[in-house]
Short mmCIF file of C-alpha atoms and ligand atoms in Angstrom, two decimals:
data_model
loop_
_atom_site.label_atom_id
_atom_site.label_comp_id
_atom_site.label_asym_id
_atom_site.label_seq_id
_atom_site.Cartn_x
_atom_site.Cartn_y
_atom_site.Cartn_z
CA MET A 1 0.00 0.00 0.00
CA THR A 2 1.44 3.38 -1.01
CA THR A 3 1.18 6.01 1.71
CA PHE A 4 2.30 9.60 2.19
CA LYS A 5 2.78 11.92 5.15
CA ALA A 6 -0.25 14.08 6.05
CA LEU A 7 -1.88 16.09 8.80
CA ILE A 8 -5.15 14.31 9.47
CA ALA A 9 -8.09 15.99 11.21
CA GLY A 10 -10.71 13.80 12.83
CA LYS A 11 -13.94 14.58 14.63
CA GLY A 12 -14.31 13.11 18.08
CA GLU A 13 -16.68 13.62 21.00
CA THR A 14 -14.34 16.24 22.48
CA GLY A 15 -13.95 18.19 19.23
CA THR A 16 -11.44 18.19 16.40
CA SER A 17 -8.36 15.98 16.70
CA LEU A 18 -5.21 16.64 14.69
CA ALA A 19 -2.40 14.15 14.13
CA PHE A 20 0.44 13.70 11.67
CA GLY A 21 0.37 10.24 10.13
CA ASP A 22 0.54 8.13 7.00
CA PHE A 23 -2.38 8.44 4.57
CA ALA A 24 -3.11 5.79 1.95
CA GLU A 25 -2.92 7.05 -1.63
CA ALA A 26 -5.89 4.78 -2.40
CA ASP A 27 -7.98 6.90 0.00
CA LEU A 28 -7.43 10.16 -1.91
CA MET A 29 -10.66 11.62 -3.28
CA GLU A 30 -11.75 11.74 -6.90
CA GLY A 31 -9.86 13.92 -9.34
CA ASP A 32 -7.93 13.58 -12.57
CA VAL A 33 -4.60 15.07 -11.47
CA THR A 34 -2.36 13.86 -8.64
CA VAL A 35 0.07 16.48 -7.37
CA ARG A 36 3.21 16.11 -5.25
CA VAL A 37 2.63 19.03 -2.89
CA THR A 38 5.86 20.92 -2.16
CA HIS A 39 4.55 24.10 -0.49
CA SER A 40 1.44 25.31 1.27
CA THR A 41 0.63 28.24 3.55
CA VAL A 42 -1.28 29.21 6.67
CA ASN A 43 -4.19 31.51 5.81
CA TYR A 44 -6.76 32.87 8.27
CA LYS A 45 -9.22 30.21 7.10
CA ASP A 46 -6.61 27.53 7.79
CA GLY A 47 -6.44 28.87 11.34
CA LEU A 48 -10.23 28.54 11.64
CA ALA A 49 -10.06 24.95 10.31
CA LEU A 50 -7.10 23.89 12.47
CA THR A 51 -8.56 25.26 15.69
CA GLY A 52 -12.15 24.27 14.88
CA ARG A 53 -13.17 27.84 15.76
CA ALA A 54 -15.48 27.94 12.73
CA PRO A 55 -17.05 25.04 10.82
CA VAL A 56 -14.65 25.21 7.85
CA VAL A 57 -14.14 21.44 7.70
CA ARG A 58 -17.27 19.66 6.50
CA ARG A 59 -15.94 16.16 5.76
CA TRP A 60 -14.15 13.73 8.10
CA PRO A 61 -11.44 12.63 8.18
CA MET A 62 -9.97 15.68 6.52
CA ILE A 63 -6.52 16.79 5.48
CA PRO A 64 -6.67 20.56 6.20
CA GLY A 65 -4.97 23.21 4.04
CA ILE A 66 -6.82 25.35 1.49
CA ASP A 67 -4.00 25.97 -0.99
CA PHE A 68 -0.82 24.44 -2.36
CA ALA A 69 1.86 24.56 -5.02
CA GLY A 70 3.50 21.45 -6.37
CA ARG A 71 4.49 19.24 -9.27
CA VAL A 72 2.06 17.07 -11.23
CA GLU A 73 2.80 13.41 -10.61
CA ALA A 74 0.05 11.81 -12.70
CA SER A 75 -2.67 13.23 -14.93
CA ASP A 76 -5.62 11.79 -16.83
CA ASN A 77 -6.34 15.22 -18.28
CA PRO A 78 -4.54 16.55 -21.38
CA ALA A 79 -4.31 20.02 -19.79
CA PHE A 80 -1.54 18.79 -17.46
CA LYS A 81 1.32 16.32 -17.72
CA PRO A 82 3.73 14.86 -15.13
CA GLY A 83 6.33 17.41 -14.12
CA ASP A 84 4.10 20.50 -14.65
CA LEU A 85 4.24 23.01 -11.80
CA VAL A 86 0.79 24.03 -10.56
CA ILE A 87 -1.05 26.15 -7.98
CA LEU A 88 -4.35 25.40 -6.29
CA ASN A 89 -6.49 27.85 -4.30
CA GLY A 90 -9.81 26.97 -2.75
CA TRP A 91 -12.56 25.03 -4.54
CA GLY A 92 -13.35 23.41 -1.16
CA THR A 93 -9.87 21.95 -0.71
CA GLY A 94 -9.31 21.50 3.02
CA GLU A 95 -13.06 21.97 3.57
CA THR A 96 -14.95 19.28 1.64
CA HIS A 97 -12.06 17.89 -0.43
CA LEU A 98 -8.83 16.45 1.07
CA GLY A 99 -6.41 19.35 1.34
CA ALA A 100 -2.89 20.69 1.21
CA TYR A 101 -1.10 19.71 4.44
CA ALA A 102 0.13 16.48 2.89
CA GLN A 103 2.74 15.28 0.45
CA LYS A 104 0.06 14.44 -2.12
CA SER A 105 -3.27 15.76 -3.30
CA ARG A 106 -5.65 14.58 -6.01
CA VAL A 107 -7.86 17.27 -7.53
CA LYS A 108 -9.79 18.22 -10.66
CA ALA A 109 -7.67 19.62 -13.48
CA ASP A 110 -10.12 22.54 -13.76
CA TRP A 111 -9.13 23.65 -10.26
CA LEU A 112 -5.43 24.00 -11.11
CA VAL A 113 -3.62 27.07 -12.38
CA PRO A 114 -0.23 26.63 -14.09
CA LEU A 115 2.57 28.22 -12.08
CA PRO A 116 3.31 31.51 -13.88
CA GLU A 117 6.63 31.69 -15.66
CA GLY A 118 9.39 33.16 -13.53
CA MET A 119 7.65 32.30 -10.24
CA ASN A 120 8.78 29.36 -8.09
CA PRO A 121 6.40 27.22 -5.95
CA GLY A 122 7.69 28.79 -2.71
CA GLU A 123 6.90 32.29 -4.01
CA ALA A 124 3.46 31.13 -5.15
CA MET A 125 2.65 30.05 -1.62
CA ALA A 126 4.23 33.15 -0.11
CA ILE A 127 1.44 34.83 -2.08
CA GLY A 128 -1.04 32.03 -1.31
CA THR A 129 -4.77 32.47 -1.09
CA ALA A 130 -4.37 35.67 0.94
CA GLY A 131 -2.21 37.32 -1.74
CA TYR A 132 -4.29 36.04 -4.62
CA THR A 133 -7.38 37.46 -2.85
CA ALA A 134 -5.59 40.80 -2.43
CA MET A 135 -5.04 40.77 -6.20
CA LEU A 136 -8.73 39.97 -6.80
CA CYS A 137 -9.59 43.01 -4.65
CA VAL A 138 -7.27 45.25 -6.67
CA LEU A 139 -8.78 43.90 -9.92
CA ALA A 140 -12.29 44.62 -8.56
CA LEU A 141 -11.35 48.24 -7.83
CA GLU A 142 -9.75 48.63 -11.26
CA LYS A 143 -12.76 47.11 -13.03
CA HIS A 144 -14.90 49.62 -11.17
CA GLY A 145 -12.88 52.26 -12.99
CA LEU A 146 -10.88 53.56 -10.05
CA LYS A 147 -7.31 54.76 -10.47
CA PRO A 148 -4.57 56.27 -8.26
CA SER A 149 -5.23 59.84 -9.44
CA ASP A 150 -8.80 59.59 -8.03
CA GLY A 151 -7.58 59.72 -4.41
CA PRO A 152 -6.16 57.57 -1.60
CA VAL A 153 -6.92 53.89 -0.97
CA VAL A 154 -7.33 52.41 2.53
CA VAL A 155 -6.22 48.86 3.43
CA THR A 156 -7.46 47.26 6.66
CA GLY A 157 -5.85 44.31 8.47
CA ALA A 158 -2.73 45.88 7.02
CA ALA A 159 -0.07 43.76 8.73
CA GLY A 160 -1.90 40.51 7.89
CA GLY A 161 -1.58 38.45 4.71
CA VAL A 162 -4.25 40.05 2.50
CA GLY A 163 -3.30 43.50 3.81
CA SER A 164 0.45 43.16 3.24
CA VAL A 165 0.10 41.96 -0.36
CA ALA A 166 -2.60 44.57 -1.10
CA ILE A 167 -0.32 47.37 0.12
CA ALA A 168 2.60 46.17 -2.01
CA LEU A 169 0.41 45.87 -5.13
CA LEU A 170 -1.41 49.18 -4.69
CA ALA A 171 1.75 51.17 -3.86
CA LYS A 172 3.52 49.75 -6.92
CA ALA A 173 0.55 50.83 -9.06
CA GLY A 174 0.97 54.38 -7.78
CA TRP A 175 -1.77 54.60 -5.16
CA HIS A 176 -1.43 56.66 -1.97
CA VAL A 177 -2.00 53.83 0.51
CA ILE A 178 -3.46 54.41 3.99
CA ALA A 179 -2.74 51.31 6.09
CA SER A 180 -5.01 50.57 9.06
CA THR A 181 -3.39 48.37 11.72
CA GLY A 182 -3.64 47.48 15.38
CA ARG A 183 0.11 46.94 15.48
CA ALA A 184 1.77 50.37 15.70
CA GLU A 185 5.12 48.60 16.06
CA GLU A 186 4.79 47.40 12.45
CA ALA A 187 4.79 50.96 11.02
CA ASP A 188 8.26 50.57 9.48
CA TYR A 189 7.30 47.20 7.99
CA LEU A 190 4.15 48.70 6.43
CA LYS A 191 6.03 51.74 5.08
CA GLY A 192 8.60 49.34 3.62
CA LEU A 193 5.79 47.66 1.69
CA GLY A 194 4.69 51.04 0.35
CA ALA A 195 2.18 52.48 2.84
CA ALA A 196 2.18 56.29 2.77
CA GLU A 197 0.15 56.73 5.96
CA ILE A 198 -0.55 54.48 8.97
CA ILE A 199 -3.74 54.80 11.02
CA ASP A 200 -4.77 53.01 14.22
CA ARG A 201 -7.45 50.43 13.53
CA ASN A 202 -9.31 51.66 16.64
CA GLU A 203 -10.28 54.73 14.59
CA LEU A 204 -12.44 52.42 12.47
CA SER A 205 -13.52 49.53 14.69
CA ALA A 206 -16.20 51.16 16.89
CA PRO A 207 -19.81 51.95 15.88
CA GLY A 208 -19.78 55.04 13.63
CA ARG A 209 -22.08 57.50 11.87
CA PRO A 210 -23.99 56.74 8.64
CA LEU A 211 -21.82 59.28 6.82
CA GLY A 212 -18.40 60.51 7.92
CA LYS A 213 -15.78 62.85 6.53
CA GLU A 214 -14.73 61.67 3.05
CA ARG A 215 -11.23 60.23 3.41
CA TRP A 216 -10.56 57.76 0.55
CA ILE A 217 -11.88 56.84 -2.86
CA ALA A 218 -11.16 53.11 -2.58
CA GLY A 219 -10.48 50.40 -0.03
CA VAL A 220 -9.47 46.78 0.49
CA ASP A 221 -11.14 45.40 3.61
CA ALA A 222 -10.09 42.14 5.29
CA VAL A 223 -11.88 42.94 8.56
CA GLY A 224 -15.66 43.36 8.09
CA ALA A 225 -18.07 44.42 10.89
CA HIS A 226 -17.92 48.06 12.13
CA THR A 227 -14.64 48.58 10.28
CA LEU A 228 -16.26 47.91 6.91
CA ALA A 229 -19.27 50.04 7.85
CA ASN A 230 -16.94 52.94 8.74
CA LEU A 231 -14.89 52.46 5.59
CA LEU A 232 -18.05 52.84 3.51
CA SER A 233 -19.19 55.89 5.48
CA MET A 234 -15.85 57.63 4.84
CA THR A 235 -15.56 56.81 1.12
CA LYS A 236 -15.56 59.76 -1.28
CA TYR A 237 -18.35 60.23 -3.81
CA GLY A 238 -18.25 57.51 -6.52
CA GLY A 239 -15.70 55.34 -4.71
CA ALA A 240 -15.73 51.64 -3.86
CA ILE A 241 -14.61 49.22 -1.18
CA ALA A 242 -13.58 45.66 -2.06
CA ALA A 243 -14.61 43.46 0.89
CA CYS A 244 -13.06 40.03 1.35
CA GLY A 245 -12.65 39.34 5.07
CA LEU A 246 -14.14 39.03 8.53
CA ALA A 247 -11.21 39.34 10.97
CA GLN A 248 -13.29 41.67 13.18
CA GLY A 249 -16.62 39.99 12.49
CA MET A 250 -19.04 38.67 9.92
CA ASP A 251 -21.70 41.30 10.60
CA LEU A 252 -22.09 44.54 8.68
CA PRO A 253 -23.76 47.17 10.89
CA ALA A 254 -23.97 49.78 8.14
CA SER A 255 -26.57 52.14 6.65
CA VAL A 256 -27.48 52.65 3.00
CA ALA A 257 -26.43 56.32 3.21
CA PRO A 258 -23.04 55.89 1.44
CA PHE A 259 -24.73 53.98 -1.41
CA ILE A 260 -27.66 56.32 -2.03
CA LEU A 261 -26.08 59.66 -1.16
CA ARG A 262 -22.48 59.20 -2.34
CA ASN A 263 -22.82 56.57 -5.06
CA VAL A 264 -20.38 54.36 -3.14
CA ALA A 265 -20.12 50.70 -4.20
CA LEU A 266 -19.44 47.65 -2.08
CA LEU A 267 -17.59 45.05 -4.15
CA GLY A 268 -17.72 41.49 -2.80
CA VAL A 269 -14.62 39.38 -3.39
CA ASP A 270 -14.57 35.58 -3.16
CA SER A 271 -11.49 33.54 -3.99
CA VAL A 272 -12.83 30.01 -3.42
CA MET A 273 -15.26 29.66 -6.34
CA CYS A 274 -13.75 32.45 -8.45
CA PRO A 275 -14.02 31.46 -12.15
CA LYS A 276 -10.84 30.28 -13.83
CA PRO A 277 -10.36 33.19 -16.28
CA ARG A 278 -10.27 35.65 -13.35
CA ARG A 279 -7.84 33.37 -11.46
CA LEU A 280 -5.51 33.24 -14.45
CA GLU A 281 -5.71 37.02 -14.75
CA ALA A 282 -4.95 37.43 -11.02
CA TRP A 283 -1.96 35.06 -11.05
CA GLY A 284 -0.64 36.68 -14.23
CA ARG A 285 -0.82 40.11 -12.61
CA LEU A 286 0.80 38.81 -9.41
CA ALA A 287 3.67 37.44 -11.49
CA SER A 288 4.21 40.77 -13.26
CA ASP A 289 3.26 43.33 -10.59
CA LEU A 290 4.27 42.02 -7.16
CA ASP A 291 7.74 43.13 -6.11
CA ARG A 292 9.63 39.93 -5.14
CA ASP A 293 11.81 41.71 -2.58
CA LYS A 294 8.68 42.98 -0.82
CA LEU A 295 7.19 39.50 -0.99
CA ALA A 296 10.33 38.09 0.64
CA ALA A 297 10.19 40.81 3.32
CA MET A 298 6.65 39.80 4.33
CA THR A 299 7.29 36.03 4.36
CA THR A 300 8.41 33.55 7.01
CA THR A 301 8.89 29.85 6.32
CA ILE A 302 7.92 26.97 8.58
CA PRO A 303 7.99 23.15 8.33
CA LEU A 304 4.69 21.24 8.03
CA GLU A 305 4.98 20.21 11.69
CA ASP A 306 4.45 23.85 12.78
CA VAL A 307 1.10 24.49 11.07
CA ILE A 308 -1.07 23.70 14.11
CA GLU A 309 0.69 26.26 16.31
CA THR A 310 0.75 28.82 13.47
CA GLY A 311 -2.98 28.29 12.90
CA ARG A 312 -3.60 29.42 16.47
CA ALA A 313 -1.22 32.37 16.11
CA ILE A 314 -2.89 33.73 12.94
CA LEU A 315 -6.30 33.86 14.64
CA ASP A 316 -4.70 35.75 17.53
CA GLY A 317 -3.39 38.36 15.06
CA LYS A 318 0.21 37.37 15.84
CA VAL A 319 1.33 36.47 12.32
CA ARG A 320 2.87 39.27 10.27
CA GLY A 321 2.48 39.08 6.50
CA ARG A 322 2.61 35.60 5.02
CA VAL A 323 3.75 32.14 6.11
CA VAL A 324 5.08 29.51 3.69
CA VAL A 325 4.81 25.86 4.73
CA GLU A 326 7.54 23.61 3.33
CA VAL A 327 5.86 20.25 2.94
CA GLY A 328 9.11 18.39 2.29
P1 NDP B 1 -4.39 37.55 8.70
O1 NDP B 1 -4.67 37.05 10.06
O2 NDP B 1 -3.03 37.40 8.13
O3 NDP B 1 -4.77 39.11 8.64
C1 NDP B 1 -5.89 39.62 9.30
C2 NDP B 1 -5.52 40.94 9.94
O4 NDP B 1 -6.71 41.58 10.38
C3 NDP B 1 -4.66 40.83 11.17
O5 NDP B 1 -3.29 40.66 10.86
C4 NDP B 1 -4.94 42.14 11.84
O6 NDP B 1 -4.18 43.15 11.18
C5 NDP B 1 -6.41 42.37 11.51
N1 NDP B 1 -7.30 41.98 12.61
C6 NDP B 1 -7.30 40.80 13.29
N2 NDP B 1 -8.26 40.78 14.23
C7 NDP B 1 -8.90 41.98 14.13
C8 NDP B 1 -9.98 42.57 14.83
N3 NDP B 1 -10.61 41.94 15.84
N4 NDP B 1 -10.36 43.81 14.48
C9 NDP B 1 -9.76 44.47 13.48
N5 NDP B 1 -8.71 43.96 12.78
C10 NDP B 1 -8.29 42.73 13.10
O7 NDP B 1 -5.48 36.87 7.75
P2 NDP B 1 -5.51 36.82 6.15
O8 NDP B 1 -4.86 38.02 5.60
O9 NDP B 1 -5.12 35.47 5.69
O10 NDP B 1 -7.09 36.94 5.91
C11 NDP B 1 -7.74 38.18 6.22
C12 NDP B 1 -9.25 38.01 6.11
O11 NDP B 1 -9.60 37.78 4.75
C13 NDP B 1 -9.81 36.83 6.91
O12 NDP B 1 -11.04 37.18 7.48
C14 NDP B 1 -9.99 35.75 5.86
O13 NDP B 1 -10.97 34.83 6.22
C15 NDP B 1 -10.38 36.60 4.67
N6 NDP B 1 -10.10 35.96 3.39
C16 NDP B 1 -11.14 35.84 2.51
C17 NDP B 1 -10.95 35.30 1.28
C18 NDP B 1 -12.08 35.29 0.32
O14 NDP B 1 -12.09 34.47 -0.61
N7 NDP B 1 -13.05 36.19 0.46
C19 NDP B 1 -9.66 34.69 0.91
C20 NDP B 1 -8.60 34.95 1.85
C21 NDP B 1 -8.84 35.54 3.07
P3 NDP B 1 -3.43 44.32 12.01
O15 NDP B 1 -2.62 43.61 13.06
O16 NDP B 1 -2.62 45.02 10.99
O17 NDP B 1 -4.51 45.18 12.61
#
């Protein structure tokens, strides 16, 4: 019986159990491409899955991990051949389909994106789902017609994964980036990524007024709740906020005032079921637009054995930037 090393999550009477062990290749789920996973990451959603703090995992046993990069080992689909380097983000991987914290994964060819030329698998996972989602947010703002000369852009959860990549991308594109963070000690880090101004996240996290002073034309929000409501209330006429996260909360205690009085738009961003053409566009833009030195500056690398502890740390807001997991 062929086996491979994996982190296996089980559901017991006392909650979720996590253990490293050997997983039988014969027990992999359906799919037409088998990938030798070389790198994964720890995203916020991975933290939720690993701690069981939210019902991310909906199939047991599960191999957690929502994204990976690796090399195709076997393929029944002409789109991929053994040796091809690929990226996977989402599609229920680590939720309903066996996931990334393992040496092997079997998935549908349609789910895979070819690794862009000039990018290595470690860099792809330094970007990971958080960085790819940041790119989707930037694309959403651009498709809304917004550009740097229209005014400043605000990024919340700035020192986190989505926030760090969003700042680097927006600054490179010429935006004046206002970074909102709860970690004042990370001001130099955020300025290094390209933030022009740093604000304390407490300015945005409490209940606010339906309309506030107009401060920015655009925003990338990884936080939700009162923060997103305040972002909307402070957006200039005709602006838009791309919302992708819930680090403060899933609620949205907002009013319609910004929409009906200032023509503000709220742009929802989902990475999990995002159609393939948009994924290819996002990964292409990440390959061309994201400064690799900035990516390296926001990245730490850990072995697979450390994902459980890092999953707890990311939910506690203790992870800066991005974490690459070397699957080995
Ligand atoms: P991180 O933990 O890396 O970043 C989140 C950041 O939010 C933290 O670093 C912190 O930034 C800030 N934050 C944390 N707690 C609070 C709080 N209570 N109030 C206000 N700010 C807070 O996570 P990711 O970047 O990986 O993900 C960010 C969010 O985006 C998550 O909610 C995640 O689920 C979501 N997401 C959604 C996707 C989608 O498809 N829609 C895909 C990927 C992520 P700081 O210390 O700077 O204040």
